Structures are given as structure tokens and as C-alpha cells.
């Protein structure tokens, strides 16, 4: 039964967590609550039978975004919300703030009212695109409908999505080295237990990532989830110092970054040489092509997410090993 | 075909909270978190509309869109955080990765 007590409590927990995240004055607490929020969202996705999304949310939404936020928080000076700079009791200042907040609050309420109206009046067709997808699934090459939609029926979206990832990395890294005020070259070395754990976990994570990629053809899984899990291994290795953080200077690192997009483009344009349309896979070799593209995507996504976590090239004194 | 109303309402409230957080927050990190909450609310609403019943499979097209959306959201968040790092004063004790 869909409207079970569990779902009601879960929805309540999600909303409550969101409020706490936005209302707390301690940013560190906010970030930790955000990670919990992501994990509860993963449970909500499972309840709504969106298992692919549940995997992706746990790995990317909760895991990687949480790591990004923690990393950024550690690199910034203030962990608490700063108080207003000017005299908060000055009447003109207070009036302006009340007016701004009032208008923005009103805007938000209008959005909320519109949403409630949409929820009440939405008509979801019994048949619809889902039936189309199920009919064409056998020609799609994979039996997981979400993978078929992502990599075949709407492959153009996924192609552009890879371009978006690339633009994000290029954008973040072209800002230059991250600013730090203290030029000390070393950080505390990790303890032996942590090092041992990371060395034990890394091959297991690699195995799990490859399995998720392979299983994505018939069960929930796929390239994005696998790439995110693989990037988690990369983050672990870099943070504990087992691996040097990528500098994107050597050619092979840039090649790894590009391999997903390039493979995807090669396949989508290559089929045109055989007389087909852009991105129109020949049905006989659809499964192999999809697996090939997904493997390249997994590698690229992992490197991209790792580079996004590292955040930028090392500043000059650290470039002793390049 | 009943809509899972608990999740639909939660999605709407998350969207409203996230939007309010983005517009009204002062600290940039909180704005970024509010943006992510806004995104999660939108995804929740989309997937709720795609749900059919406990026995029959859901509509896979919104699921694919949400999956794409999650990846795009993390890219945008990473870029926003990078910009924030360059805008705001850095911490006195730097975190650096230990040398390999």
C-alpha cells in the first residue's frame, strides 16, 4: 500500500531535515544533515520504485556532493553565518530588508500555490510513453528500461550531459589554483588503520563499480552509478595520500577525461558512415555498442568527479612532482 | 491510479523551501545547499508523477531525466563551490592532501 505510515514519516523527515539545513547557523551541521538528507532521499526513491535513481542519489547526491561541501567548508575561513556588517538596528536598513524578504517570500508562496494546483490537477495517462518504451525495448539492446532510455532512445541527452560534465571541470579548473593563505607544504599523515582500510577497499570498490556497470543492462545500475562509485575510490586514495591528486597536466589524464565524450561521439557519428542516422545504432550490435559507450562513460565520469573534488591545479610550490 | 500524495506534497514543500533558501540566505554555502534541496524537490515531484502502482513498473522516461538531472546538479554544485572558494577568504590552516 503506497500511503503507508513509513512513507508519511519519510516524507516528514525529508521536509524536517530540509528546514534544519536551511535554518541552522552552524554550516558544518548543515552539511552533515545534507548528507543524511541525500541518504533519506535514496530511500524515498526506492519506495517510488526508482532504483536506478536511488543508486545514483546515494553515490552522487549524498556521497560526492557531501564530500564536495565538506571539502569546501574546510577550505573556507568562516564556519558560522556572519552577522550583517552594517548596524542592524538602523531603521532604513531594517525596512529595506523586510521589504526584500517580504517580496521574495511572497514570490515563493506563489510558486508553492501553483505547485499545489498542479499536483491536484495533473492527469497521468494510463498508457503513455511507458508503453512505447516497453514495446521498443527488445530493439533497444538492453533490458533495463532506464538504461535503454538513457543510452539509446534519448542518447542525445546523455551525450550533452557528458559535455556538461566536461564544461564543469574545465570551468572549475580554469579558475586557477585554490587560494590558501598558509604556504606550509604538508598535511597530517593519515593513520595506519586508515591507510590499511583504503588499500583493502580500493580493489573491492573497483569490482563493485564494474559490476554495477555490467548489471545496469538488465537490472538497476549503469554508467553513472558505476562512475560515481569509482570516483569515491579515487577520492579516498587522494585524501589519504596514497595517490597524488590529478593535475590534468599529463596527456593521459586529459585523455581519460575526454574518453567518454569522444567514444560517444565516435559511435554516434560512426553509424552515419554505415548509412544510418545520427545516434541510430544498428539493432544487431546495440547491446555491444551500449556497453562500449557505458564503459568509456564510467571511466570519464570517475575522473571528472575526482577532478571536481580536487577543485583545481596545485599552487606553484607544490608542483614538485608533475 | 493514486498519486503518492505524501511524496508529492514533500516535493512541493522542498521546492518552496529550496527557493526561499536560495533567495533569502546570506552565506553562499547555504545558498548552494538550498539550490540542491530545490533540485531534489523537483526530482521528487517528477518521479512521483512517474509512479504507477506497486505491481506495475513506473514510467522510465522521467527516471532517465532525473538521473541526468542529478549528474548535472552535481556538476553545477561543484562549479559553484569552486567559484565560492575563490570568492571567499581561505581558511588559516589549509587542508592539503598528504604527499603520496
XYZ file of C-alpha atoms in Angstrom:
422
model
C 0.000 0.000 0.000
C 1.561 3.219 -1.135
C 0.344 5.620 1.503
C 1.831 3.605 4.308
C 2.878 5.099 7.596
C 6.516 4.624 6.604
C 6.162 6.827 3.531
C 4.377 9.502 5.521
C 7.129 9.534 8.152
C 9.832 9.522 5.483
C 8.286 12.498 3.697
C 8.003 14.287 7.037
C 11.658 13.527 7.803
C 12.767 14.885 4.433
C 10.909 18.146 4.911
C 12.100 18.462 8.511
C 15.723 17.863 7.503
C 15.474 20.464 4.754
C 14.226 23.022 7.250
C 17.035 22.218 9.689
C 19.634 22.514 6.937
C 18.371 25.942 5.959
C 17.791 27.202 9.482
C 20.863 26.079 11.403
C 23.578 28.652 11.996
C 26.366 26.069 12.076
C 27.300 25.286 8.482
C 29.141 22.107 9.372
C 25.984 20.738 10.967
C 24.102 21.816 7.863
C 26.436 19.879 5.595
C 26.203 16.710 7.683
C 22.413 16.995 7.709
C 22.574 17.461 3.943
C 24.347 14.119 3.582
C 21.671 12.477 5.738
C 19.048 14.178 3.584
C 20.598 12.637 0.496
C 20.542 9.170 2.018
C 16.896 9.503 3.033
C 16.127 10.656 -0.497
C 17.703 7.417 -1.714
C 15.240 5.506 0.482
C 12.388 7.602 -0.932
C 13.487 6.762 -4.474
C 13.402 3.083 -3.575
C 9.879 3.443 -2.227
C 8.852 5.070 -5.513
C 10.409 2.154 -7.429
C 13.150 4.340 -8.890
C 16.053 2.057 -8.043
C 18.478 3.438 -10.606
C 17.936 6.885 -9.166
C 18.348 5.524 -5.635
C 21.816 4.211 -6.533
C 22.757 7.482 -8.198
C 21.446 9.614 -5.346
C 23.351 7.648 -2.722
C 26.601 7.776 -4.683
C 26.408 11.228 -6.261
C 23.791 13.207 -4.394
C 24.668 12.233 -0.858
C 28.208 10.921 -1.247
C 30.008 13.119 -3.696
C 28.076 16.336 -3.058
C 28.613 15.854 0.661
C 32.330 15.343 0.114
C 32.453 18.455 -2.085
C 30.663 20.531 0.554
C 32.892 19.274 3.385
C 35.999 19.918 1.338
C 34.880 23.456 0.514
C 33.878 24.126 4.102
C 37.298 23.016 5.331
C 38.953 25.422 2.929
C 36.928 28.428 3.939
C 37.513 30.682 6.922
C 34.100 31.047 8.452
C 32.042 28.070 9.519
C 29.256 30.137 11.046
C 26.914 32.518 9.320
C 28.287 36.067 9.527
C 26.114 38.744 11.106
C 25.133 41.749 8.970
C 28.029 44.146 8.552
C 26.229 47.450 8.989
C 24.313 48.476 12.077
C 21.357 46.117 12.148
C 19.233 48.487 14.214
C 19.298 51.327 11.670
C 15.688 51.827 10.572
C 16.360 52.282 6.859
C 18.392 49.090 6.740
C 15.728 47.108 8.593
C 12.941 48.444 6.399
C 14.801 47.554 3.226
C 15.469 44.041 4.473
C 11.857 43.496 5.472
C 10.701 44.708 2.070
C 13.156 42.482 0.177
C 12.432 39.439 2.276
C 8.707 40.091 2.024
C 8.698 40.285 -1.749
C 10.868 37.215 -2.101
C 8.754 35.330 0.428
C 5.608 36.232 -1.474
C 7.183 35.006 -4.714
C 7.989 31.716 -3.033
C 4.454 31.314 -1.745
C 3.060 31.941 -5.221
C 5.291 29.185 -6.550
C 4.060 26.906 -3.779
C 0.417 27.598 -4.533
C 0.983 26.893 -8.242
C 2.660 23.611 -7.409
C -0.226 22.508 -5.211
C -2.620 23.279 -8.022
C -0.504 21.212 -10.434
C -0.448 18.284 -8.059
C -4.211 18.344 -7.707
C -4.962 18.643 -11.385
C -2.310 16.523 -13.038
C -3.576 13.763 -15.281
C -1.199 10.873 -15.668
C -2.132 8.735 -18.622
C -2.546 5.034 -18.015
C -0.849 4.319 -21.274
C 1.714 6.760 -22.466
C 5.385 6.902 -23.136
C 5.993 3.932 -20.844
C 4.121 1.614 -23.186
C 6.113 2.897 -26.139
C 9.350 2.219 -24.299
C 8.278 -1.300 -23.323
C 7.300 -2.114 -26.887
C 10.597 -0.966 -28.321
C 12.666 -2.411 -25.501
C 13.647 -5.572 -27.364
C 15.072 -3.492 -30.167
C 16.791 -1.260 -27.645
C 19.561 -3.698 -26.864
C 19.292 -3.770 -23.074
C 16.520 -4.967 -20.822
C 16.733 -2.276 -18.148
C 14.243 0.339 -19.427
C 16.019 3.268 -17.789
C 19.354 2.314 -19.369
C 17.620 1.824 -22.696
C 16.110 5.300 -22.479
C 19.382 6.876 -21.357
C 21.739 5.197 -23.801
C 19.518 4.554 -26.787
C 16.148 6.246 -27.032
C 17.336 9.529 -25.546
C 21.051 9.105 -26.078
C 21.358 12.681 -27.298
C 20.548 13.946 -23.794
C 23.246 11.738 -22.318
C 25.738 12.919 -24.924
C 25.103 16.533 -23.965
C 25.225 15.583 -20.303
C 28.799 14.367 -20.772
C 29.586 17.699 -22.376
C 28.109 19.467 -19.346
C 30.390 17.461 -17.028
C 33.375 18.408 -19.155
C 32.420 22.085 -19.130
C 32.090 21.985 -15.333
C 35.589 20.548 -14.901
C 37.125 22.946 -17.395
C 35.311 25.851 -15.772
C 36.323 24.934 -12.226
C 39.933 24.233 -13.131
C 40.415 27.281 -15.316
C 39.922 29.488 -12.259
C 43.455 28.622 -11.251
C 44.893 27.139 -8.079
C 42.735 27.243 -4.977
C 43.689 30.151 -2.735
C 45.353 29.253 0.539
C 46.910 31.658 2.967
C 49.373 29.328 4.641
C 52.179 28.016 2.407
C 53.001 25.010 4.611
C 53.634 22.145 2.214
C 52.411 19.123 4.157
C 49.315 17.950 5.950
C 48.981 15.417 8.763
C 49.696 11.925 7.509
C 46.789 9.504 7.856
C 46.984 6.762 10.458
C 47.968 3.214 9.590
C 44.493 1.801 10.113
C 43.012 4.265 7.645
C 45.746 3.527 5.143
C 45.217 -0.218 5.508
C 41.465 0.164 5.125
C 41.807 2.259 1.995
C 44.224 -0.189 0.427
C 41.817 -3.011 1.247
C 38.757 -1.190 -0.039
C 40.096 0.135 -3.328
C 40.078 -3.109 -5.334
C 36.675 -4.017 -3.861
C 35.284 -0.653 -4.931
C 36.701 -1.202 -8.411
C 34.992 -4.585 -8.566
C 31.680 -3.164 -7.341
C 31.837 -0.359 -9.891
C 32.477 -2.737 -12.774
C 29.663 -4.978 -11.563
C 27.204 -2.066 -11.361
C 28.188 -1.116 -14.909
C 27.667 -4.652 -16.172
C 24.453 -5.233 -14.239
C 22.997 -1.978 -15.492
C 21.974 -3.651 -18.718
C 19.353 -5.804 -17.048
C 18.899 -4.526 -13.518
C 19.186 -1.124 -11.828
C 22.659 0.231 -12.411
C 24.580 1.779 -15.228
C 27.456 4.031 -16.169
C 26.674 6.983 -13.919
C 26.305 4.992 -10.742
C 29.426 2.976 -11.559
C 31.413 6.113 -12.358
C 30.361 7.726 -9.099
C 31.366 4.664 -7.067
C 34.719 4.588 -8.860
C 35.245 8.291 -8.151
C 34.627 7.550 -4.466
C 37.628 5.224 -4.577
C 39.623 7.977 -6.234
C 38.612 10.497 -3.572
C 39.599 8.058 -0.809
C 43.000 7.448 -2.382
C 43.721 11.141 -2.913
C 42.548 12.260 0.510
C 44.715 9.719 2.319
C 47.703 10.476 0.146
C 48.023 7.051 -1.490
C 47.540 8.685 -4.889
C 48.751 12.101 -5.936
C 45.849 14.393 -6.840
C 45.393 14.745 -10.606
C 46.959 17.856 -12.057
C 45.466 17.481 -15.560
C 48.871 18.358 -16.947
C 49.960 14.998 -18.365
C 48.311 13.949 -21.575
C 46.964 10.668 -20.252
C 44.916 12.435 -17.587
C 43.313 14.705 -20.141
C 42.714 11.703 -22.400
C 40.915 9.873 -19.586
C 38.749 12.922 -19.042
C 37.754 13.023 -22.681
C 37.386 9.343 -23.435
C 33.684 9.163 -22.587
C 32.582 12.033 -24.750
C 34.910 11.049 -27.585
C 33.727 7.421 -27.614
C 30.115 8.511 -27.547
C 30.669 10.937 -30.416
C 32.649 8.363 -32.364
C 29.831 5.824 -32.141
C 27.089 8.337 -32.862
C 28.886 9.706 -35.896
C 30.327 6.354 -36.927
C 26.913 4.844 -37.552
C 26.364 7.583 -40.099
C 29.188 6.077 -42.154
C 27.088 2.941 -42.405
C 24.272 4.956 -43.862
C 22.246 5.354 -40.656
C 21.099 8.452 -38.893
C 22.997 10.238 -36.111
C 22.950 8.031 -32.985
C 20.912 5.339 -34.729
C 22.595 2.135 -33.589
C 22.206 -0.933 -35.804
C 19.838 -3.155 -33.794
C 22.059 -6.209 -34.133
C 25.005 -4.622 -32.361
C 23.070 -2.346 -29.997
C 23.992 -4.237 -26.812
C 27.722 -4.204 -27.587
C 27.721 -0.554 -28.596
C 25.834 0.455 -25.486
C 28.245 -1.475 -23.271
C 31.215 0.079 -25.037
C 29.840 3.576 -24.596
C 28.936 2.918 -20.966
C 32.423 1.652 -20.140
C 34.010 4.771 -21.588
C 31.439 6.890 -19.763
C 32.232 5.186 -16.455
C 35.939 5.984 -16.718
C 35.332 9.579 -17.744
C 32.728 10.202 -15.087
C 35.020 8.836 -12.387
C 37.939 11.056 -13.424
C 35.664 14.072 -13.882
C 34.090 13.745 -10.443
C 37.530 13.242 -8.872
C 38.850 16.376 -10.586
C 35.776 18.294 -9.463
C 36.518 17.182 -5.908
C 40.183 18.156 -6.081
C 38.984 21.502 -7.311
C 41.924 22.916 -9.173
C 45.587 22.608 -10.035
C 48.037 22.642 -7.161
C 49.585 26.028 -6.440
C 53.153 26.593 -7.568
C 55.246 25.455 -4.546
C 53.508 22.074 -4.601
C 54.300 21.284 -8.200
C 57.479 19.426 -7.309
C 56.157 16.167 -8.679
C 54.476 16.606 -12.037
C -4.110 5.285 -10.238
C -3.451 7.051 -6.993
C -0.671 9.563 -6.708
C 1.608 9.014 -3.697
C 0.401 12.215 -2.133
C 2.913 12.212 0.749
C 5.860 12.420 -1.631
C 4.147 14.895 -3.944
C 3.485 17.267 -1.077
C 7.010 16.746 0.274
C 8.374 17.565 -3.176
C 6.362 20.769 -3.342
C 7.470 21.827 0.143
C 11.097 21.067 -0.717
C 10.833 23.197 -3.851
C 9.369 26.086 -1.902
C 11.927 25.747 0.914
C 14.809 25.497 -1.524
C 13.642 28.505 -3.492
C 13.194 30.512 -0.317
C 16.616 29.416 0.871
C 18.304 30.453 -2.375
C 16.643 33.867 -2.377
C 16.875 34.674 1.320
C 20.102 33.040 2.552
C 23.171 35.127 3.229
C 26.025 32.654 3.212
C 26.891 31.290 -0.190
C 27.334 27.717 1.007
C 23.804 27.754 2.340
C 22.554 29.103 -0.966
C 24.232 26.196 -2.741
C 22.698 23.679 -0.349
C 19.292 25.325 -0.835
C 19.765 25.014 -4.592
C 20.389 21.307 -4.176
C 17.287 20.966 -1.996
C 15.313 22.766 -4.682
C 16.636 20.317 -7.238
C 15.796 17.340 -5.042
C 12.254 18.634 -4.659
C 11.829 18.908 -8.420
C 13.169 15.394 -8.916
C 10.867 14.048 -6.223
C 7.878 15.597 -7.924
C 8.910 14.213 -11.329
C 9.419 10.679 -10.035
C 6.141 10.822 -8.097
C 4.334 11.661 -11.313
C 6.064 8.698 -12.969
C 4.932 6.213 -10.333
C 2.139 3.867 -11.343
C 1.462 1.170 -8.726
C 3.382 -1.301 -6.552
C 2.862 -4.054 -9.131
C 3.436 -2.359 -12.456
C 6.748 -0.768 -13.496
C 6.952 3.014 -13.447
C 7.407 5.292 -16.432
C 11.140 5.113 -17.241
C 11.466 8.387 -19.173
C 11.138 10.728 -16.151
C 13.545 8.428 -14.323
C 16.138 8.911 -17.042
C 15.580 12.658 -16.930
C 16.033 12.739 -13.165
C 19.215 10.677 -13.435
C 20.583 13.182 -15.933
C 19.414 15.952 -13.635
C 21.299 14.568 -10.644
C 24.556 14.449 -12.596
C 24.056 17.951 -13.984
C 23.197 19.203 -10.487
C 26.428 17.852 -9.042
C 28.406 19.472 -11.884
C 26.752 22.808 -11.240
C 27.291 22.442 -7.484
C 30.966 21.669 -7.988
C 31.424 24.683 -10.239
C 29.520 26.905 -7.795
C 31.636 25.659 -4.884
C 34.805 26.314 -6.852
C 33.663 29.872 -7.523
C 32.805 30.256 -3.825
C 36.275 29.045 -2.824
C 37.852 31.713 -4.996
C 35.497 34.424 -3.773
C 35.607 33.948 -0.021
C 38.670 34.271 2.221
C 40.511 30.991 2.666
C 40.984 29.290 5.997
C 44.111 29.985 8.044
C 45.002 26.335 8.411
C 44.972 24.914 4.926
C 43.749 21.461 4.177
C 46.118 19.883 1.757
C 46.277 16.321 0.671
C 49.149 14.431 2.278
C 52.016 13.705 -0.098
C 51.822 10.233 -1.628
